[in-house]
mmCIF file of C-alpha atoms in Angstrom:
data_model
loop_
_atom_site.group_PDB
_atom_site.id
_atom_site.type_symbol
_atom_site.label_atom_id
_atom_site.label_comp_id
_atom_site.label_asym_id
_atom_site.label_seq_id
_atom_site.Cartn_x
_atom_site.Cartn_y
_atom_site.Cartn_z
ATOM 1 C CA MET M 104 0.000 0.000 0.000
ATOM 2 C CA SER M 105 1.319 3.399 -0.903
ATOM 3 C CA GLU M 106 -0.132 5.255 2.066
ATOM 4 C CA ARG M 107 -1.818 4.630 5.363
ATOM 5 C CA GLU M 108 -5.282 5.738 6.384
ATOM 6 C CA THR M 109 -5.578 8.605 8.850
ATOM 7 C CA PRO M 110 -7.983 8.207 11.802
ATOM 8 C CA ALA M 111 -10.467 10.593 10.132
ATOM 9 C CA SER M 112 -10.331 8.752 6.824
ATOM 10 C CA THR M 113 -10.653 5.440 8.666
ATOM 11 C CA ARG M 114 -13.911 6.587 10.271
ATOM 12 C CA SER M 115 -15.219 7.841 6.938
ATOM 13 C CA THR M 116 -14.240 4.644 5.163
ATOM 14 C CA LEU M 117 -15.827 2.549 7.916
ATOM 15 C CA ARG M 118 -19.108 4.441 7.562
ATOM 16 C CA GLU M 119 -19.140 4.130 3.777
ATOM 17 C CA LEU M 120 -18.272 0.435 3.793
ATOM 18 C CA SER M 121 -20.849 -0.249 6.538
ATOM 19 C CA ALA M 122 -23.567 1.494 4.513
ATOM 20 C CA ALA M 123 -22.559 -0.396 1.365
ATOM 21 C CA ASN M 124 -22.655 -3.701 3.249
ATOM 22 C CA ALA M 125 -26.109 -2.891 4.609
ATOM 23 C CA ARG M 126 -27.454 -2.130 1.136
ATOM 24 C CA GLU M 127 -25.896 -5.265 -0.322
ATOM 25 C CA LEU M 128 -27.267 -7.496 2.429
ATOM 26 C CA MET M 129 -30.760 -6.022 2.136
ATOM 27 C CA ARG M 130 -30.754 -6.532 -1.641
ATOM 28 C CA ASN M 131 -29.855 -10.182 -1.217
ATOM 29 C CA GLY M 132 -33.069 -11.648 0.127
ATOM 30 C CA LYS M 133 -31.644 -15.175 0.095
ATOM 31 C CA SER M 134 -28.840 -14.219 2.499
ATOM 32 C CA VAL M 135 -31.223 -12.481 4.881
ATOM 33 C CA PHE M 136 -33.552 -15.494 4.832
ATOM 34 C CA SER M 137 -30.710 -17.940 5.548
ATOM 35 C CA VAL M 138 -29.518 -15.735 8.413
ATOM 36 C CA LEU M 139 -32.962 -15.591 10.021
ATOM 37 C CA PHE M 140 -34.111 -19.121 9.229
ATOM 38 C CA MET M 141 -31.881 -20.940 11.712
ATOM 39 C CA PHE M 142 -33.038 -18.806 14.631
ATOM 40 C CA GLY M 143 -36.723 -18.839 13.685
ATOM 41 C CA PHE M 144 -36.747 -22.577 12.968
ATOM 42 C CA PHE M 145 -35.222 -23.591 16.286
ATOM 43 C CA LEU M 146 -37.322 -21.092 18.248
ATOM 44 C CA ILE M 147 -40.572 -22.445 16.809
ATOM 45 C CA LEU M 148 -39.373 -26.047 17.117
ATOM 46 C CA ILE M 149 -38.499 -25.739 20.810
ATOM 47 C CA TRP M 150 -41.731 -23.876 21.572
ATOM 48 C CA ALA M 151 -43.798 -26.535 19.773
ATOM 49 C CA LEU M 152 -42.030 -29.396 21.557
ATOM 50 C CA ASN M 153 -42.530 -27.774 24.937
ATOM 51 C CA TYR M 154 -46.198 -27.087 24.176
ATOM 52 C CA ALA M 155 -46.809 -30.660 23.051
ATOM 53 C CA ILE M 156 -45.056 -32.194 26.054
ATOM 54 C CA ASN M 157 -45.849 -29.833 28.928
ATOM 55 C CA ILE M 158 -48.864 -27.686 28.013
ATOM 56 C CA GLY M 159 -51.147 -29.087 25.331
ATOM 57 C CA ASN M 160 -54.200 -30.965 26.629
ATOM 58 C CA ARG M 161 -52.962 -30.677 30.197
ATOM 59 C CA ALA M 162 -55.444 -30.173 33.024
ATOM 60 C CA ALA M 163 -55.318 -27.083 35.216
ATOM 61 C CA PRO M 164 -53.281 -27.769 38.362
ATOM 62 C CA SER M 165 -54.895 -28.400 41.731
ATOM 63 C CA VAL M 166 -52.200 -28.050 44.379
ATOM 64 C CA LEU M 167 -51.835 -29.735 47.742
ATOM 65 C CA LEU M 168 -49.381 -27.732 49.848
ATOM 66 C CA ASN M 169 -47.184 -29.363 52.479
ATOM 67 C CA GLY M 170 -44.591 -27.811 54.760
ATOM 68 C CA GLU M 171 -43.732 -24.243 55.685
ATOM 69 C CA SER M 172 -41.434 -21.575 54.341
ATOM 70 C CA SER M 173 -40.757 -17.886 54.892
ATOM 71 C CA ALA M 174 -42.327 -17.347 51.465
ATOM 72 C CA SER M 175 -45.597 -19.098 52.377
ATOM 73 C CA SER M 176 -47.404 -15.852 53.126
ATOM 74 C CA ARG M 177 -46.958 -14.650 49.536
ATOM 75 C CA MET M 178 -47.848 -17.919 47.879
ATOM 76 C CA THR M 179 -51.617 -17.651 48.249
ATOM 77 C CA ASP M 180 -51.738 -14.416 46.280
ATOM 78 C CA GLU M 181 -49.272 -15.615 43.655
ATOM 79 C CA PHE M 182 -51.122 -18.876 43.034
ATOM 80 C CA SER M 183 -54.473 -17.067 43.000
ATOM 81 C CA ASP M 184 -53.217 -14.567 40.402
ATOM 82 C CA ARG M 185 -52.440 -17.512 38.105
ATOM 83 C CA GLY M 186 -55.803 -19.182 38.659
ATOM 84 C CA ILE M 187 -54.292 -22.076 40.618
ATOM 85 C CA ASP M 188 -56.284 -23.376 43.566
ATOM 86 C CA PHE M 189 -54.990 -25.008 46.719
ATOM 87 C CA VAL M 190 -56.793 -28.225 47.638
ATOM 88 C CA THR M 191 -57.695 -28.735 51.293
ATOM 89 C CA GLY M 192 -59.738 -31.184 53.336
ATOM 90 C CA VAL M 193 -59.573 -34.845 54.213
ATOM 91 C CA ASN M 194 -59.657 -35.974 50.568
ATOM 92 C CA ALA M 195 -57.179 -33.366 49.375
ATOM 93 C CA SER M 196 -54.547 -35.907 48.395
ATOM 94 C CA ASP M 197 -57.039 -37.667 46.142
ATOM 95 C CA SER M 198 -58.272 -34.549 44.327
ATOM 96 C CA ALA M 199 -54.890 -32.810 43.941
ATOM 97 C CA ASN M 200 -52.878 -33.413 40.769
ATOM 98 C CA ALA M 201 -49.751 -31.667 42.092
ATOM 99 C CA VAL M 202 -48.151 -31.780 45.535
ATOM 100 C CA VAL M 203 -45.867 -28.892 46.548
ATOM 101 C CA THR M 204 -43.648 -29.595 49.541
ATOM 102 C CA LEU M 205 -41.838 -26.640 51.092
ATOM 103 C CA ASP M 206 -38.578 -27.185 52.945
ATOM 104 C CA GLY M 207 -37.086 -23.864 53.947
ATOM 105 C CA ALA M 208 -35.665 -22.239 50.808
ATOM 106 C CA ARG M 209 -36.447 -25.273 48.651
ATOM 107 C CA ALA M 210 -39.667 -26.435 47.019
ATOM 108 C CA ASN M 211 -40.357 -29.893 45.636
ATOM 109 C CA VAL M 212 -43.187 -30.335 43.154
ATOM 110 C CA VAL M 213 -44.538 -33.838 42.473
ATOM 111 C CA LEU M 214 -46.963 -34.019 39.566
ATOM 112 C CA GLY M 215 -49.789 -36.500 39.370
ATOM 113 C CA ASN M 216 -50.681 -38.887 36.574
ATOM 114 C CA PRO M 217 -51.913 -37.591 34.164
ATOM 115 C CA MET M 218 -49.544 -34.666 34.486
ATOM 116 C CA PRO M 219 -51.148 -31.195 34.787
ATOM 117 C CA ASN M 220 -49.919 -27.954 33.225
ATOM 118 C CA TRP M 221 -47.285 -27.178 35.831
ATOM 119 C CA SER M 222 -45.585 -24.047 34.443
ATOM 120 C CA GLY M 223 -47.823 -21.739 36.514
ATOM 121 C CA ILE M 224 -46.793 -23.560 39.695
ATOM 122 C CA VAL M 225 -43.113 -22.827 39.065
ATOM 123 C CA GLY M 226 -43.920 -19.236 38.148
ATOM 124 C CA ALA M 227 -45.856 -18.742 41.382
ATOM 125 C CA LEU M 228 -43.062 -20.263 43.441
ATOM 126 C CA GLU M 229 -40.474 -18.021 41.814
ATOM 127 C CA ALA M 230 -42.650 -14.956 42.353
ATOM 128 C CA SER M 231 -42.970 -16.001 46.002
ATOM 129 C CA GLY M 232 -39.210 -15.835 46.445
ATOM 130 C CA PHE M 233 -37.920 -19.294 45.535
ATOM 131 C CA ALA M 234 -34.934 -19.429 43.187
ATOM 132 C CA ASN M 235 -35.515 -21.567 40.122
ATOM 133 C CA SER M 236 -32.479 -23.675 41.009
ATOM 134 C CA ASP M 237 -34.184 -24.485 44.348
ATOM 135 C CA ILE M 238 -37.393 -25.746 42.712
ATOM 136 C CA ALA M 239 -37.433 -29.431 41.770
ATOM 137 C CA VAL M 240 -40.253 -30.707 39.542
ATOM 138 C CA VAL M 241 -40.753 -34.436 39.015
ATOM 139 C CA ASP M 242 -43.482 -36.597 37.528
ATOM 140 C CA ALA M 243 -45.365 -39.360 39.301
ATOM 141 C CA GLN M 244 -42.482 -41.776 38.685
ATOM 142 C CA GLY M 245 -39.909 -39.385 40.128
ATOM 143 C CA ASN M 246 -38.375 -38.378 36.781
ATOM 144 C CA PRO M 247 -37.307 -34.721 36.454
ATOM 145 C CA VAL M 248 -39.586 -32.544 34.320
ATOM 146 C CA VAL M 249 -38.102 -29.624 32.373
ATOM 147 C CA ASP M 250 -39.523 -26.535 30.696
ATOM 148 C CA LEU M 251 -37.952 -27.226 27.291
ATOM 149 C CA PHE M 252 -38.653 -23.751 25.940
ATOM 150 C CA ARG M 253 -37.083 -21.970 28.882
ATOM 151 C CA SER M 254 -34.057 -24.236 29.192
ATOM 152 C CA ASN M 255 -33.244 -23.943 25.478
ATOM 153 C CA LEU M 256 -33.806 -20.217 24.897
ATOM 154 C CA ALA M 257 -30.095 -19.441 25.320
ATOM 155 C CA ALA M 258 -29.103 -22.277 22.984
ATOM 156 C CA THR M 259 -31.687 -21.159 20.417
ATOM 157 C CA LEU M 260 -30.292 -17.635 20.458
ATOM 158 C CA MET M 261 -26.819 -19.105 20.092
ATOM 159 C CA MET M 262 -28.003 -20.801 16.889
ATOM 160 C CA GLY M 263 -29.344 -17.471 15.687
ATOM 161 C CA TYR M 264 -26.053 -15.749 16.445
ATOM 162 C CA ALA M 265 -24.200 -18.517 14.627
ATOM 163 C CA GLY M 266 -26.411 -18.017 11.580
ATOM 164 C CA VAL M 267 -25.621 -14.286 11.502
ATOM 165 C CA ALA M 268 -21.896 -14.729 12.163
ATOM 166 C CA PHE M 269 -21.214 -17.744 9.933
ATOM 167 C CA LEU M 270 -23.818 -17.907 7.155
ATOM 168 C CA GLY M 271 -24.381 -14.155 7.127
ATOM 169 C CA THR M 272 -20.791 -12.983 7.556
ATOM 170 C CA SER M 273 -18.180 -15.697 6.932
ATOM 171 C CA VAL M 274 -19.729 -17.055 3.725
ATOM 172 C CA PRO M 275 -20.149 -13.644 1.997
ATOM 173 C CA LEU M 276 -16.570 -12.661 2.907
ATOM 174 C CA VAL M 277 -15.154 -15.846 1.437
ATOM 175 C CA ALA M 278 -17.296 -15.383 -1.678
ATOM 176 C CA LEU M 279 -15.799 -11.891 -2.119
ATOM 177 C CA ARG M 280 -12.313 -13.380 -1.892
ATOM 178 C CA ARG M 281 -13.118 -16.031 -4.469
ATOM 179 C CA ARG M 282 -14.545 -13.459 -6.895
ATOM 180 C CA GLY M 283 -11.412 -11.339 -6.574
ATOM 181 C CA THR M 284 -13.153 -8.388 -4.944
ATOM 182 C CA LEU M 285 -10.940 -8.580 -1.871
ATOM 183 C CA ARG M 286 -7.823 -8.635 -4.077
ATOM 184 C CA LEU M 287 -8.898 -5.312 -5.587
ATOM 185 C CA LEU M 288 -9.584 -3.843 -2.142
ATOM 186 C CA GLY M 289 -6.134 -4.995 -1.083
ATOM 187 C CA THR M 290 -4.565 -2.588 -3.593
ATOM 188 C CA THR M 291 -6.089 0.397 -1.721
ATOM 189 C CA PRO M 292 -4.998 1.917 1.607
ATOM 190 C CA LEU M 293 -7.900 0.105 3.287
ATOM 191 C CA ARG M 294 -6.859 -1.604 6.505
ATOM 192 C CA ARG M 295 -7.868 -5.179 7.155
ATOM 193 C CA MET M 296 -9.402 -4.322 10.528
ATOM 194 C CA THR M 297 -11.447 -1.490 9.014
ATOM 195 C CA PHE M 298 -12.830 -3.808 6.362
ATOM 196 C CA ILE M 299 -13.634 -6.532 8.885
ATOM 197 C CA LEU M 300 -15.413 -4.181 11.264
ATOM 198 C CA ALA M 301 -17.426 -2.671 8.402
ATOM 199 C CA GLN M 302 -19.211 -6.012 8.008
ATOM 200 C CA THR M 303 -20.622 -5.727 11.511
ATOM 201 C CA PRO M 304 -23.231 -2.929 11.945
ATOM 202 C CA ILE M 305 -26.103 -4.272 9.811
ATOM 203 C CA ARG M 306 -25.491 -7.836 10.915
ATOM 204 C CA PHE M 307 -25.125 -6.790 14.541
ATOM 205 C CA GLY M 308 -28.521 -5.137 14.197
ATOM 206 C CA ILE M 309 -30.041 -8.418 12.991
ATOM 207 C CA GLY M 310 -28.490 -10.246 15.931
ATOM 208 C CA ALA M 311 -29.754 -7.563 18.313
ATOM 209 C CA ILE M 312 -33.297 -8.081 16.979
ATOM 210 C CA GLN M 313 -32.983 -11.795 17.743
ATOM 211 C CA ALA M 314 -31.791 -10.957 21.249
ATOM 212 C CA LEU M 315 -34.719 -8.556 21.686
ATOM 213 C CA ILE M 316 -37.161 -11.306 20.699
ATOM 214 C CA VAL M 317 -35.675 -13.611 23.339
ATOM 215 C CA ILE M 318 -35.804 -10.857 25.971
ATOM 216 C CA LEU M 319 -39.456 -10.079 25.196
ATOM 217 C CA LEU M 320 -40.352 -13.779 25.361
ATOM 218 C CA ALA M 321 -38.491 -14.149 28.660
ATOM 219 C CA LEU M 322 -40.337 -11.156 30.095
ATOM 220 C CA GLY M 323 -43.687 -12.324 28.736
ATOM 221 C CA TYR M 324 -43.316 -15.807 30.208
ATOM 222 C CA GLY M 325 -41.997 -14.446 33.490
ATOM 223 C CA TYR M 326 -38.601 -16.078 33.133
ATOM 224 C CA VAL M 327 -36.721 -12.859 33.866
ATOM 225 C CA GLY M 328 -37.393 -10.272 36.535
ATOM 226 C CA GLY M 329 -36.407 -6.625 36.464
ATOM 227 C CA GLU M 330 -33.354 -7.209 38.643
ATOM 228 C CA ASN M 331 -31.815 -9.630 36.136
ATOM 229 C CA LEU M 332 -32.851 -7.888 32.938
ATOM 230 C CA VAL M 333 -29.856 -5.541 32.641
ATOM 231 C CA ARG M 334 -27.437 -8.376 33.325
ATOM 232 C CA LEU M 335 -29.123 -10.515 30.673
ATOM 233 C CA ILE M 336 -28.900 -7.712 28.088
ATOM 234 C CA VAL M 337 -25.168 -7.314 28.715
ATOM 235 C CA THR M 338 -24.665 -11.068 28.393
ATOM 236 C CA LEU M 339 -26.543 -11.233 25.086
ATOM 237 C CA LEU M 340 -24.617 -8.312 23.576
ATOM 238 C CA LEU M 341 -21.269 -9.761 24.653
ATOM 239 C CA GLY M 342 -22.276 -13.117 23.201
ATOM 240 C CA LEU M 343 -23.208 -11.500 19.895
ATOM 241 C CA ALA M 344 -19.828 -9.758 19.675
ATOM 242 C CA LEU M 345 -18.113 -13.059 20.497
ATOM 243 C CA PHE M 346 -19.837 -14.865 17.635
ATOM 244 C CA PHE M 347 -18.841 -12.153 15.185
ATOM 245 C CA ALA M 348 -15.227 -12.618 16.228
ATOM 246 C CA LEU M 349 -15.578 -16.350 15.545
ATOM 247 C CA GLY M 350 -17.145 -15.575 12.169
ATOM 248 C CA TYR M 351 -14.291 -13.253 11.227
ATOM 249 C CA LEU M 352 -11.749 -15.906 12.168
ATOM 250 C CA LEU M 353 -13.535 -18.568 10.128
ATOM 251 C CA ALA M 354 -13.452 -16.325 7.046
ATOM 252 C CA SER M 355 -9.926 -14.985 7.489
ATOM 253 C CA ARG M 356 -8.173 -17.268 4.971
ATOM 254 C CA SER M 357 -10.562 -19.583 3.145
ATOM 255 C CA ARG M 358 -11.447 -19.001 -0.514
ATOM 256 C CA ASN M 359 -14.012 -21.799 -0.877
ATOM 257 C CA PRO M 360 -17.499 -20.458 -0.039
ATOM 258 C CA ASP M 361 -19.095 -23.885 -0.558
ATOM 259 C CA LEU M 362 -16.868 -25.397 2.117
ATOM 260 C CA ILE M 363 -17.538 -22.528 4.513
ATOM 261 C CA THR M 364 -21.278 -22.885 3.864
ATOM 262 C CA GLN M 365 -21.105 -26.555 4.842
ATOM 263 C CA ILE M 366 -19.031 -25.754 7.920
ATOM 264 C CA SER M 367 -21.449 -22.960 8.841
ATOM 265 C CA GLY M 368 -24.322 -25.439 8.735
ATOM 266 C CA VAL M 369 -22.616 -28.119 10.815
ATOM 267 C CA LEU M 370 -20.590 -26.049 13.284
ATOM 268 C CA PRO M 371 -23.580 -24.447 15.088
ATOM 269 C CA VAL M 372 -25.133 -27.873 15.644
ATOM 270 C CA ILE M 373 -21.882 -29.195 17.121
ATOM 271 C CA VAL M 374 -21.600 -26.127 19.341
ATOM 272 C CA LEU M 375 -25.234 -26.583 20.384
ATOM 273 C CA PHE M 376 -24.697 -30.151 21.543
ATOM 274 C CA LEU M 377 -21.513 -29.150 23.387
ATOM 275 C CA SER M 378 -23.148 -26.222 25.165
ATOM 276 C CA GLY M 379 -24.570 -28.281 28.020
ATOM 277 C CA SER M 380 -28.083 -27.116 27.147
ATOM 278 C CA VAL M 381 -29.445 -29.962 25.032
ATOM 279 C CA PHE M 382 -27.808 -32.686 27.120
ATOM 280 C CA PRO M 383 -27.067 -32.043 30.818
ATOM 281 C CA MET M 384 -23.316 -31.850 31.328
ATOM 282 C CA TYR M 385 -23.413 -34.343 34.208
ATOM 283 C CA ILE M 386 -24.249 -37.243 31.867
ATOM 284 C CA LEU M 387 -21.015 -36.682 29.925
ATOM 285 C CA PRO M 388 -17.631 -38.159 30.875
ATOM 286 C CA GLU M 389 -15.626 -36.020 33.267
ATOM 287 C CA TRP M 390 -12.945 -35.160 30.723
ATOM 288 C CA VAL M 391 -15.585 -34.037 28.209
ATOM 289 C CA GLN M 392 -17.195 -31.804 30.829
ATOM 290 C CA GLN M 393 -13.833 -30.201 31.533
ATOM 291 C CA ALA M 394 -13.093 -29.689 27.829
ATOM 292 C CA ILE M 395 -16.490 -28.057 27.227
ATOM 293 C CA THR M 396 -15.837 -25.445 29.904
ATOM 294 C CA TYR M 397 -12.967 -24.079 27.782
ATOM 295 C CA LEU M 398 -15.261 -23.247 24.851
ATOM 296 C CA PRO M 399 -16.243 -19.544 24.626
ATOM 297 C CA THR M 400 -19.674 -20.576 23.318
ATOM 298 C CA THR M 401 -20.249 -22.515 26.539
ATOM 299 C CA TRP M 402 -19.399 -19.387 28.526
ATOM 300 C CA PHE M 403 -22.159 -17.552 26.684
ATOM 301 C CA VAL M 404 -24.801 -20.254 27.226
ATOM 302 C CA GLN M 405 -23.871 -20.572 30.902
ATOM 303 C CA ALA M 406 -24.064 -16.815 31.491
ATOM 304 C CA ALA M 407 -27.360 -16.421 29.595
ATOM 305 C CA SER M 408 -28.947 -19.442 31.291
ATOM 306 C CA ALA M 409 -28.101 -17.995 34.710
ATOM 307 C CA ASP M 410 -30.778 -15.335 34.102
ATOM 308 C CA LEU M 411 -33.097 -17.088 31.650
ATOM 309 C CA VAL M 412 -33.310 -20.369 33.570
ATOM 310 C CA GLY M 413 -32.020 -19.443 37.003
ATOM 311 C CA SER M 414 -29.335 -22.110 36.796
ATOM 312 C CA GLU M 415 -26.004 -21.880 38.576
ATOM 313 C CA PRO M 416 -23.106 -21.376 36.081
ATOM 314 C CA PHE M 417 -19.777 -23.090 36.684
ATOM 315 C CA LEU M 418 -18.212 -19.625 37.117
ATOM 316 C CA ASN M 419 -19.603 -16.303 38.295
ATOM 317 C CA VAL M 420 -21.475 -14.473 35.515
ATOM 318 C CA TYR M 421 -19.177 -11.454 35.794
ATOM 319 C CA VAL M 422 -16.126 -13.676 35.404
ATOM 320 C CA LEU M 423 -17.755 -15.198 32.321
ATOM 321 C CA TRP M 424 -18.297 -11.656 30.990
ATOM 322 C CA ALA M 425 -14.600 -10.889 31.364
ATOM 323 C CA MET M 426 -13.660 -14.141 29.633
ATOM 324 C CA MET M 427 -16.099 -13.501 26.764
ATOM 325 C CA ALA M 428 -14.863 -9.922 26.274
ATOM 326 C CA THR M 429 -11.227 -11.015 26.322
ATOM 327 C CA ALA M 430 -11.886 -13.828 23.858
ATOM 328 C CA THR M 431 -13.761 -11.429 21.538
ATOM 329 C CA VAL M 432 -10.862 -8.974 21.424
ATOM 330 C CA LEU M 433 -8.212 -11.672 20.972
ATOM 331 C CA LEU M 434 -10.157 -13.540 18.278
ATOM 332 C CA THR M 435 -10.842 -10.314 16.353
ATOM 333 C CA LEU M 436 -7.175 -9.315 16.479
ATOM 334 C CA LEU M 437 -6.179 -12.824 15.382
ATOM 335 C CA ALA M 438 -8.671 -12.717 12.513
ATOM 336 C CA SER M 439 -7.244 -9.379 11.388
ATOM 337 C CA LYS M 440 -3.709 -10.750 11.582
ATOM 338 C CA LEU M 441 -4.551 -13.889 9.601
ATOM 339 C CA PHE M 442 -6.859 -12.150 7.135
ATOM 340 C CA LYS M 443 -5.824 -12.408 3.501
ATOM 341 C CA TRP M 444 -7.086 -10.252 0.656
ATOM 342 C CA ASP M 445 -6.187 -13.000 -1.775
ATOM 343 C CA ARG M 446 -4.829 -16.543 -1.658
ATOM 344 C CA THR M 447 -1.589 -15.390 -3.313
ATOM 345 C CA GLU M 448 -0.652 -13.142 -0.353
#
């Protein structure tokens, strides 16, 4: 390059390239559809599965309450607000289809057979002051029962982020390299980092819309309270930035868009199954559990699930934030260092 960009020209170039990328992406309806499809498909799939298993054709719960807790005084109002009645009297155990046993800060919910719609019970318990991690729900045989939609919201958003970062960012960049467009840009004073960052604004906006959808669903279903909302927003934005860094790294050298398209389709599924969301981590061998904790994508799912599900992450959420931010910066710098305008560089 004959000259270097000044800071002012860098900002101007970044704005112009960002606007050009936004126009190009919006003109390409196929790319936008592929970016949004993965998120929408998994969101609808998980919702439908949860509805079919836990909600559809389920009777309204009739609760028999056992034990005492400091939160007991609030429970009557919370259950009443959700249209859930407590069953009392000598035949209460026969007419109840859910038994809630309070033990200090813990609550155990045993569902009858057939199983009622139990989501309102958990919501009432949480609103009464019980942490989700301290509420155990089992069926009549003692098997744990899970809200599939709630437990997989973070993983679903991760799939959406992967679609934006890989299919929506990595594949187009590699296609530009194969067509020779990047080689022409490489003859200008344009910096690699400026070009990489210019791909972000419009795509970051798409990812932010996906995050907003998840936040609105979490608020609507009562998964997130006001005290955790800000922390969840920070987690989702950090996770989005992290996935862009991974997308940049994936596209830094390849010149085969077909290969990157295949990788972009398979990689999110692999990451999903290694996130600890689809399969509980405790069923995996110990060495696999340890290896998974080193994946930045796992950090994101753990941090997001802490607020969406109320689960206990393997590290403090704020420590996970620091790790995600550090990984994002390092991966972006590495992608810029490895980035090639053309395969002959």
